PDB file of C-alpha atoms in Angstrom:
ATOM      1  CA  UNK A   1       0.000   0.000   0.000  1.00 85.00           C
ATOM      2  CA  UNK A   2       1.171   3.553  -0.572  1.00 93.00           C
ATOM      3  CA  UNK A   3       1.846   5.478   2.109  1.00 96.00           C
ATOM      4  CA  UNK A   4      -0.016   8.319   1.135  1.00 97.00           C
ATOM      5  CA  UNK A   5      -3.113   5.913   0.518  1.00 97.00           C
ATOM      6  CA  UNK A   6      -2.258   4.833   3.963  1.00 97.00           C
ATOM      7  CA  UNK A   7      -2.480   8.222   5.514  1.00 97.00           C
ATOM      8  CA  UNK A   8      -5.769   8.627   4.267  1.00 97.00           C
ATOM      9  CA  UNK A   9      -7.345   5.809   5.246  1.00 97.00           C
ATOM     10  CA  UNK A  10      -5.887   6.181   9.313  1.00 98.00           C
ATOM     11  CA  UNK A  11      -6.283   9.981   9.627  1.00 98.00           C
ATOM     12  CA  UNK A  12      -9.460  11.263   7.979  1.00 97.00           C
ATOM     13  CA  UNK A  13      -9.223  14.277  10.039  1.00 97.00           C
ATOM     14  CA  UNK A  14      -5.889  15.267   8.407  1.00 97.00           C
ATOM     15  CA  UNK A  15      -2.001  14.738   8.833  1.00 98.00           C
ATOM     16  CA  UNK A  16       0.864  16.803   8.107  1.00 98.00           C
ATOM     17  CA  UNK A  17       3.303  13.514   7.413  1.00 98.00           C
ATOM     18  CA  UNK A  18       5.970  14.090   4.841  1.00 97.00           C
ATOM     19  CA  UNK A  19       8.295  11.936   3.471  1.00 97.00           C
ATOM     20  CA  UNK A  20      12.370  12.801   2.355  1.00 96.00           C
ATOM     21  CA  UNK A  21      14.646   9.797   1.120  1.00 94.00           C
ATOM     22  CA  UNK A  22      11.962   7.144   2.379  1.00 95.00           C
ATOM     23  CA  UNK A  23      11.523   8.371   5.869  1.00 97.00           C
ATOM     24  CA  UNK A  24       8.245   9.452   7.116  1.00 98.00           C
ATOM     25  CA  UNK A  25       7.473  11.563   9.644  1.00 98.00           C
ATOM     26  CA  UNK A  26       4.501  14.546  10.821  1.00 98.00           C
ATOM     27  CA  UNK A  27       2.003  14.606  12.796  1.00 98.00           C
ATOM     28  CA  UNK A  28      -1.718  13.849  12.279  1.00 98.00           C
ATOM     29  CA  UNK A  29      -5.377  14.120  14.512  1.00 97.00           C
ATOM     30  CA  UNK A  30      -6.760  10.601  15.510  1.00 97.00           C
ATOM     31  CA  UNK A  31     -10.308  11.845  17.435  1.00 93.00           C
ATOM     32  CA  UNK A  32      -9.770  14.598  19.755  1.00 93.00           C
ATOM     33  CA  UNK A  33      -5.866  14.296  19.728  1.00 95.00           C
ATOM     34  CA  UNK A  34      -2.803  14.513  18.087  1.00 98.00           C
ATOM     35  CA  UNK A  35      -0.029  12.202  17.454  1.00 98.00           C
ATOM     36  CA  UNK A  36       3.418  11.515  16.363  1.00 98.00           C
ATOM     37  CA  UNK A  37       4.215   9.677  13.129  1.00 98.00           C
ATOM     38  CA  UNK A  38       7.478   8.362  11.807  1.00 98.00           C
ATOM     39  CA  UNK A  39       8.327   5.308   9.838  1.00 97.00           C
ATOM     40  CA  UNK A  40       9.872   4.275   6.356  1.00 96.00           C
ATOM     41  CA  UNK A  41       8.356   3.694   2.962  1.00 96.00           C
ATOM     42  CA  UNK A  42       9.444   2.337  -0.264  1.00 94.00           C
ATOM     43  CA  UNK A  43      11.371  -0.856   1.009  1.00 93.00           C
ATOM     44  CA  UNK A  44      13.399   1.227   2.813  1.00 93.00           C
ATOM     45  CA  UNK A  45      17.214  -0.454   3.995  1.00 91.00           C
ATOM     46  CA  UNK A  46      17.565   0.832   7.817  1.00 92.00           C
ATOM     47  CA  UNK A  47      20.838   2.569   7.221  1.00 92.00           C
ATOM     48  CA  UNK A  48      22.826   4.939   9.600  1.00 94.00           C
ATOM     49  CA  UNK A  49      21.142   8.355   8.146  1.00 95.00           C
ATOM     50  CA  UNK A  50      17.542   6.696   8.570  1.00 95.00           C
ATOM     51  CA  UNK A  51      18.087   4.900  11.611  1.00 95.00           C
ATOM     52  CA  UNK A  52      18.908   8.130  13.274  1.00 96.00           C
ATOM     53  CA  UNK A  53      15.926  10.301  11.405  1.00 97.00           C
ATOM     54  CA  UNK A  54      13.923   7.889  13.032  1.00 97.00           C
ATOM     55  CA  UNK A  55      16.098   8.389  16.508  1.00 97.00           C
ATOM     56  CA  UNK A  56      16.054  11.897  16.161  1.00 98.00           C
ATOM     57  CA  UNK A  57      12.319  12.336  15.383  1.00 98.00           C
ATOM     58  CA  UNK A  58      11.031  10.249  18.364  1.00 98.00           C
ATOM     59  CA  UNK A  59      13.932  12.417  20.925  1.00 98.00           C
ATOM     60  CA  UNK A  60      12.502  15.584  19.621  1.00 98.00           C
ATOM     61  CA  UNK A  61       8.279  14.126  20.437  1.00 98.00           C
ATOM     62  CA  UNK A  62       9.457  13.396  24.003  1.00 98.00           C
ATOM     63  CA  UNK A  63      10.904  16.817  24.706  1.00 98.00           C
ATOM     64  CA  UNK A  64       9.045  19.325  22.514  1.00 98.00           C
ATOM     65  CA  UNK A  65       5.715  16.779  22.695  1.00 98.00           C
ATOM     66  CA  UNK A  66       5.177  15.048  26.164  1.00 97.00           C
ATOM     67  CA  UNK A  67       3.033  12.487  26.148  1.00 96.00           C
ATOM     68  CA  UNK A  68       1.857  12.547  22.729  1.00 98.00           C
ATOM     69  CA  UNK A  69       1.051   8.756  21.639  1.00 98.00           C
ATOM     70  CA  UNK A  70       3.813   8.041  18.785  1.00 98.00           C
ATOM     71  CA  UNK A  71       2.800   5.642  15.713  1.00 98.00           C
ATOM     72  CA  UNK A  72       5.702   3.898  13.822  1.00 98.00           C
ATOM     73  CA  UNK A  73       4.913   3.043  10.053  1.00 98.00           C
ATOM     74  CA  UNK A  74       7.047   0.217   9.088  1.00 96.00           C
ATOM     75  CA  UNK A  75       7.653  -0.869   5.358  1.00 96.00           C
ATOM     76  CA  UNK A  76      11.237  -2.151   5.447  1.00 93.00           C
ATOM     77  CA  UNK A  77      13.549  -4.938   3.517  1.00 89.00           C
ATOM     78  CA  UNK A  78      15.606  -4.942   7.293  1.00 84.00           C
ATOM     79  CA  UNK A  79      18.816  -3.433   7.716  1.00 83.00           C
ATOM     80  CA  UNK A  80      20.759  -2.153   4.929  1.00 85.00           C
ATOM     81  CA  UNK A  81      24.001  -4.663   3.916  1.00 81.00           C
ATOM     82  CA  UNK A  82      26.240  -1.867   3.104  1.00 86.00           C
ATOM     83  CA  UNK A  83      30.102  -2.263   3.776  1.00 89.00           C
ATOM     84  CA  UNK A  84      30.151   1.243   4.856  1.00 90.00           C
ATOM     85  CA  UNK A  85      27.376   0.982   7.231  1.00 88.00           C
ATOM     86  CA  UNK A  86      28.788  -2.042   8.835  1.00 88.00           C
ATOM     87  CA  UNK A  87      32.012  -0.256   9.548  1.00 90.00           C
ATOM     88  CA  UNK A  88      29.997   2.700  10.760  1.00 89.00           C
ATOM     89  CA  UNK A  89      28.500  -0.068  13.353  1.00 89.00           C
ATOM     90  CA  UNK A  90      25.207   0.125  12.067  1.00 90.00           C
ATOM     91  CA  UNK A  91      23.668  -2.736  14.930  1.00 91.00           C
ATOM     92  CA  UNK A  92      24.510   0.385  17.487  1.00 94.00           C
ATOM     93  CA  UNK A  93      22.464   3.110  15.303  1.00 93.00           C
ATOM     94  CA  UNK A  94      20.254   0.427  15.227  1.00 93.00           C
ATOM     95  CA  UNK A  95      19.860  -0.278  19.149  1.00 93.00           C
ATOM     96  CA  UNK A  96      20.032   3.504  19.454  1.00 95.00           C
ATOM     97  CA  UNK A  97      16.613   3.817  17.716  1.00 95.00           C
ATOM     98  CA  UNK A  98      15.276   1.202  20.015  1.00 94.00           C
ATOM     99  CA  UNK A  99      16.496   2.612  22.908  1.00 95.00           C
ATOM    100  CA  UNK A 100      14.786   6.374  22.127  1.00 96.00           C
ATOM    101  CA  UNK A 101      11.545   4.334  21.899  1.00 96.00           C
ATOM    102  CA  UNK A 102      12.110   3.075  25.111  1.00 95.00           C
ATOM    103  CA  UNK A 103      12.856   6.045  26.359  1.00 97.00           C
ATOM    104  CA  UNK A 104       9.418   7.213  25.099  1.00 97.00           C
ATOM    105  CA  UNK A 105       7.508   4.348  26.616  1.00 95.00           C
ATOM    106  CA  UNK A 106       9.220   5.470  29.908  1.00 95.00           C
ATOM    107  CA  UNK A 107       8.082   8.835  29.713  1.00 96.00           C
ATOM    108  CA  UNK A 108       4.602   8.529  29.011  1.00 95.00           C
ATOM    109  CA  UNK A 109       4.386   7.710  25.223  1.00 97.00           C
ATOM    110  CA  UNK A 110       1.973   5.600  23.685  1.00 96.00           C
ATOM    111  CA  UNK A 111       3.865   3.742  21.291  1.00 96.00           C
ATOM    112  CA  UNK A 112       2.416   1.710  18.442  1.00 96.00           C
ATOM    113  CA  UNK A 113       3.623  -0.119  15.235  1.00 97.00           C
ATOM    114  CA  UNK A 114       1.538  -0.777  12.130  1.00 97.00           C
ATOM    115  CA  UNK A 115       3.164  -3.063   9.442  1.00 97.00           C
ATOM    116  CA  UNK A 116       1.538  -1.725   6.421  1.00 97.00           C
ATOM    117  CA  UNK A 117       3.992  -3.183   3.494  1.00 95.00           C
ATOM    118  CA  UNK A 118       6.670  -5.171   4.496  1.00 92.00           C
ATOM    119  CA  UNK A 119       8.761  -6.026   7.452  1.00 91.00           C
ATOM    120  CA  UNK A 120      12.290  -7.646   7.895  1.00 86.00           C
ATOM    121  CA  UNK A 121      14.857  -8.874  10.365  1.00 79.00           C
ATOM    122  CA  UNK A 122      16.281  -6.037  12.454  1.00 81.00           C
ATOM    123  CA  UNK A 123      14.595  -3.217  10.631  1.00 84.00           C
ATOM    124  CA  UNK A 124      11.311  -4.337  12.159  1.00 89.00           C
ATOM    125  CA  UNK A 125      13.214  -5.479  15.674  1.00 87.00           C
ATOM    126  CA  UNK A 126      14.258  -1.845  16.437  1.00 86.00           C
ATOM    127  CA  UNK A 127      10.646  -0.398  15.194  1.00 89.00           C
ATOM    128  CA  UNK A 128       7.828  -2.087  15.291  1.00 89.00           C
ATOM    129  CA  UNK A 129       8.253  -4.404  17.572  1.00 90.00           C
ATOM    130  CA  UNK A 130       9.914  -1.957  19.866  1.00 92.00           C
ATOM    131  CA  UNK A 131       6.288  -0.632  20.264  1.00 94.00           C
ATOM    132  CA  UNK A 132       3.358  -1.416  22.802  1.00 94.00           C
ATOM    133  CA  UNK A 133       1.802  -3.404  20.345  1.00 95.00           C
ATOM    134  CA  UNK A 134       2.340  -3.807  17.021  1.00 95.00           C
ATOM    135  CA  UNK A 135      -0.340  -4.408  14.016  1.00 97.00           C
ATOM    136  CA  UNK A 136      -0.145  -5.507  10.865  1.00 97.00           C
ATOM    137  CA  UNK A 137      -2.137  -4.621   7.538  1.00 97.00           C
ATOM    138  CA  UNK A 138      -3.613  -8.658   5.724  1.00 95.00           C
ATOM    139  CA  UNK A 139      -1.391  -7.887   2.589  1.00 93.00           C
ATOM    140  CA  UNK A 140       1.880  -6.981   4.805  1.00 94.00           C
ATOM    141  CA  UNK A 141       4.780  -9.504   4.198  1.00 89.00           C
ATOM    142  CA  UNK A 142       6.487 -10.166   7.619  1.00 90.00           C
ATOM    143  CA  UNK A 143       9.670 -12.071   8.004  1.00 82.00           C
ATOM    144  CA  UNK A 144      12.704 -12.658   9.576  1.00 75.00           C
ATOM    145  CA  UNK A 145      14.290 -14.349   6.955  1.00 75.00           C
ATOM    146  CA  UNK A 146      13.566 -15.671   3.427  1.00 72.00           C
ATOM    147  CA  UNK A 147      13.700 -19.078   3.715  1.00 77.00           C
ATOM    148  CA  UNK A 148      16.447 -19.479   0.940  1.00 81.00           C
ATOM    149  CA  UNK A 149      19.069 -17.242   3.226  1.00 77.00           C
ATOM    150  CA  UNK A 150      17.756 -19.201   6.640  1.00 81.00           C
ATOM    151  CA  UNK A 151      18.562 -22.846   4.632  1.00 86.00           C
ATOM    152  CA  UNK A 152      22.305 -20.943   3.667  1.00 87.00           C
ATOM    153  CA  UNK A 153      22.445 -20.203   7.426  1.00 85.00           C
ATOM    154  CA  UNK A 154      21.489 -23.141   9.033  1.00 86.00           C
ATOM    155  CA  UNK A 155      22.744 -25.329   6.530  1.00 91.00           C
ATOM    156  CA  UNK A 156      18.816 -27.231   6.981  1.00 90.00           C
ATOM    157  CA  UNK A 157      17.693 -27.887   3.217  1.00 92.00           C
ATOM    158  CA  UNK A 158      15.014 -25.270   1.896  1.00 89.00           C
ATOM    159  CA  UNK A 159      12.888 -28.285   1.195  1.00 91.00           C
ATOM    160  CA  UNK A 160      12.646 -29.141   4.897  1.00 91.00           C
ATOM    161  CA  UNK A 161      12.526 -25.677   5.842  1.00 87.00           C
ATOM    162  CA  UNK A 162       9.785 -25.132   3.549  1.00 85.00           C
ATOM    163  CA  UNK A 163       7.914 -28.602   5.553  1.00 87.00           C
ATOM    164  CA  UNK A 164       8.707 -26.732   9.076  1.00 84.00           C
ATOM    165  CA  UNK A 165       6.919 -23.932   7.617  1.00 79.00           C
ATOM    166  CA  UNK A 166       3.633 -25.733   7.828  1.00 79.00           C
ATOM    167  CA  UNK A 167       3.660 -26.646  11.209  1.00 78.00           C
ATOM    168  CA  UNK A 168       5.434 -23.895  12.963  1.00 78.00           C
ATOM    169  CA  UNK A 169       5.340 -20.234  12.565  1.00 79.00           C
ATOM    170  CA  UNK A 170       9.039 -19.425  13.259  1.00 74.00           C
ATOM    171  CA  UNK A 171       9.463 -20.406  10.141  1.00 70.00           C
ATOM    172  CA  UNK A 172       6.733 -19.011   8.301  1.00 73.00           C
ATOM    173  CA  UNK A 173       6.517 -15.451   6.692  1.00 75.00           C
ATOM    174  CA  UNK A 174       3.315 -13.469   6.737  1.00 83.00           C
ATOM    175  CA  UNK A 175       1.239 -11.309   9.458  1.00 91.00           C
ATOM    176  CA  UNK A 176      -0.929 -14.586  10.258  1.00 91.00           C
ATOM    177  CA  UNK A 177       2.148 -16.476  11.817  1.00 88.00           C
ATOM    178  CA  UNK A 178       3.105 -13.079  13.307  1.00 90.00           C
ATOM    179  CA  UNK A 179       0.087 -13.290  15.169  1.00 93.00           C
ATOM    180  CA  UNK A 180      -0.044 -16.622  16.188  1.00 91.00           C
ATOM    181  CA  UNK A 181       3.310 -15.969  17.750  1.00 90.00           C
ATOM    182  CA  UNK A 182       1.973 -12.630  19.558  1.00 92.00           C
ATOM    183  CA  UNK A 183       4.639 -10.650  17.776  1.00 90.00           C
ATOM    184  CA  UNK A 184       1.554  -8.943  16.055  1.00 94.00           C
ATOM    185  CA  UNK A 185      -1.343  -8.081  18.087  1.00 94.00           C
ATOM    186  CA  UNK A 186      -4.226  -7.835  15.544  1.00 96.00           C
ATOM    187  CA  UNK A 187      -4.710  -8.038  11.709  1.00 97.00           C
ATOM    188  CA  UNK A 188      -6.484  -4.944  10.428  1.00 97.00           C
ATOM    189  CA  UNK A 189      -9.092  -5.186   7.837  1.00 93.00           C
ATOM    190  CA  UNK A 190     -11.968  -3.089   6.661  1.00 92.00           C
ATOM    191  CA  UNK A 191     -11.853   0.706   8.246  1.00 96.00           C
ATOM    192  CA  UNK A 192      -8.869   1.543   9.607  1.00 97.00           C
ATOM    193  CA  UNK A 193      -8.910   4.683  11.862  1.00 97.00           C
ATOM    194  CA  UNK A 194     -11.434   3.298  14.252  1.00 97.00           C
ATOM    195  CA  UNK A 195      -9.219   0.356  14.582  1.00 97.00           C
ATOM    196  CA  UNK A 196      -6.182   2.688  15.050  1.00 97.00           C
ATOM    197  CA  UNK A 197      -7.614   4.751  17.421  1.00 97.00           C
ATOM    198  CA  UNK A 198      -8.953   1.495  19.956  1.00 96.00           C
ATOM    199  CA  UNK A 199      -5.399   0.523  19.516  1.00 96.00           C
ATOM    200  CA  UNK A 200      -4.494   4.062  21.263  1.00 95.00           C
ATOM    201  CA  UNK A 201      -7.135   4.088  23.688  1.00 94.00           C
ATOM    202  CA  UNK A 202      -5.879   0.665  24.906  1.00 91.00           C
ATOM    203  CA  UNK A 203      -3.872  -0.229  27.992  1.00 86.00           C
ATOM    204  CA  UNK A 204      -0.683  -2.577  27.638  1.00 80.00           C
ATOM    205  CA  UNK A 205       0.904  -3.211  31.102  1.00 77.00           C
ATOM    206  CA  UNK A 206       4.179  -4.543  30.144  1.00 81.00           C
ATOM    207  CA  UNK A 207       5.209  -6.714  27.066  1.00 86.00           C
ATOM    208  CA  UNK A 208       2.574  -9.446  26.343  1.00 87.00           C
ATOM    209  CA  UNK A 209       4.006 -11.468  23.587  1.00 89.00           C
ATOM    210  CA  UNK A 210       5.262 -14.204  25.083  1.00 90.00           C
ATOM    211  CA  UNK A 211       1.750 -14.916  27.186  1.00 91.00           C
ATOM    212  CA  UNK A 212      -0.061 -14.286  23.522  1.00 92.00           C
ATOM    213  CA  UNK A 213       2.158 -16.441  21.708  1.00 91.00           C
ATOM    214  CA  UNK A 214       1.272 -19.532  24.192  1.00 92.00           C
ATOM    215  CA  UNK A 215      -2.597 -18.636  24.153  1.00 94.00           C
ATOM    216  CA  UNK A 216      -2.818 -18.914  20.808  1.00 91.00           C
ATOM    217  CA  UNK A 217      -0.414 -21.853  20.188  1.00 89.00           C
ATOM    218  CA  UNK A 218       2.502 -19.923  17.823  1.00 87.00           C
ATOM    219  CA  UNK A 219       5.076 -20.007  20.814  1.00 87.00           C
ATOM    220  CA  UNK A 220       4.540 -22.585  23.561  1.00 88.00           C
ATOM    221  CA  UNK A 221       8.153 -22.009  25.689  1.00 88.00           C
ATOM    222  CA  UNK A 222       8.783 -18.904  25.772  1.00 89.00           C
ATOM    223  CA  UNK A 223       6.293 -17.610  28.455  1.00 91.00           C
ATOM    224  CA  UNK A 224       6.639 -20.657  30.770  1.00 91.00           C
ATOM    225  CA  UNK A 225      10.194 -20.061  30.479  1.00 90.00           C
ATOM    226  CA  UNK A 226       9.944 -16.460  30.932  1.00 89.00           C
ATOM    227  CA  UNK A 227       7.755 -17.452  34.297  1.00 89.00           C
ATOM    228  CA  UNK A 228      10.950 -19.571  35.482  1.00 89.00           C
ATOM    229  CA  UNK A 229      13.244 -16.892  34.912  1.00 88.00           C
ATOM    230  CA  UNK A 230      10.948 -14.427  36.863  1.00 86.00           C
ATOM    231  CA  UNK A 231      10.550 -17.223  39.824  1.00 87.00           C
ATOM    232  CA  UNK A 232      14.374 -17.703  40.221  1.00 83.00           C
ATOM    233  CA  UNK A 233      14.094 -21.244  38.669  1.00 66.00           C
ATOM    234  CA  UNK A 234      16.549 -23.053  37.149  1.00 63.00           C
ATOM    235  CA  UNK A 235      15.550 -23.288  33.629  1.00 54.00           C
ATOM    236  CA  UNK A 236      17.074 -26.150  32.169  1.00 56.00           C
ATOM    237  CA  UNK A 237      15.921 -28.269  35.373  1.00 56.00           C
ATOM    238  CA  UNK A 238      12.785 -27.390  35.268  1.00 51.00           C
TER     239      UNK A 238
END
């Protein structure tokens, strides 16, 4: 989906989002208030210069903006595989941008992800899913990895791979197996800025993933063992 299209479609009382070398950000009204919006279009490679737009954007909502709930577009092929951003250390401009949207959450921000395109390895780690909850759009293409690179990787034929897929989300692309594994909290179909602005209205007491990934059967260890770790358990006895 275009972004512009997009726009529409959330904010039917208006935005002021602009867009520069694939990065997105404005403001726009959702009911009564205003938020922050910031995100990527086209594809976009998470580079240094974008990964600290998006840094910079979210730092300047928390001081200038307190409080105001913060929406994070994401449409990205993951991080961009760039000798010169490797030797510029792009995994710390990378955990920088997560951090700032931690930093938000701590000081009051509503944060919120919508995967509207596509989403891919870290460039969704350190945006979306950094969020309260994230969302996802039915024709959105989700992934961690294609399952060509992950057979390179694990050296596990793309055949089998392709059989694991069936059974078990880790291993599947797409916003369904997203949600089955509670990375994504809800599919959104039909009219969006209703949906958008429940999603803001909504309360999320700490990160739920892990308990909605083992209600609805995507990820069945990783809240128990999250529970053991909590309890002081020793996890591999247990």
């Amino acid at each position: 989906m275009e972004w512009q299209n997009l726009a529409a479609a959330l904010f039917p009382l208006g935005h002021q989002i602009g867009e520069k070398d694939n990065f997105l950000s404005g403001s726009a009204q959702v009911g009564a208030a205003t938020i922050a919006v910031v995100g990527t279009t086209e594809h976009a490679p998470i580079g240094v210069e974008i990964a600290l737009a998006q840094a910079r954007f979210v730092l300047e909502t928390v001081r200038e903006h307190p409080g105001r709930p913060i929406l994070i577009l994401v449409d990205t092929q993951g991080q961009r595989l760039r000798h010169r951003d490797e030797m510029l250390g792009i995994n710390s401009y990378m955990a920088h941008l997560g951090k700032c949207v931690e930093l938000a959450r701590q000081r009051g921000h509503k944060t919120i992800g919508l995967v509207y395109d596509q989403a891919l390895s870290g460039g969704f780690i350190t945006s979306g899913l950094m969020a309260d909850a994230c969302y996802a759009l039915p024709d959105s293409t989700i992934r961690v990895m294609g399952l060509p690179a992950m057979a390179r990787i694990t050296k596990v034929s793309e055949k089998r791979l392709t059989e694991l897929a069936v059974s078990n989300p880790v291993f599947a692309p797409g916003p369904e197996n997203y949600l089955r594994m509670g990375g994504v909290q809800e599919i959104w179909s039909g009219e969006l800025a209703p949906q958008l602005q429940r999603a803001l209205a909504e309360e999320h007491a700490g990160d739920a993933r892990g308990a909605l990934g083992l209600a609805r059967g995507g990820r069945k260890l990783a809240q128990p063992v999250i529970d053991a770790i909590l309890a002081g358990r020793n996890v591999l006895a247990a």
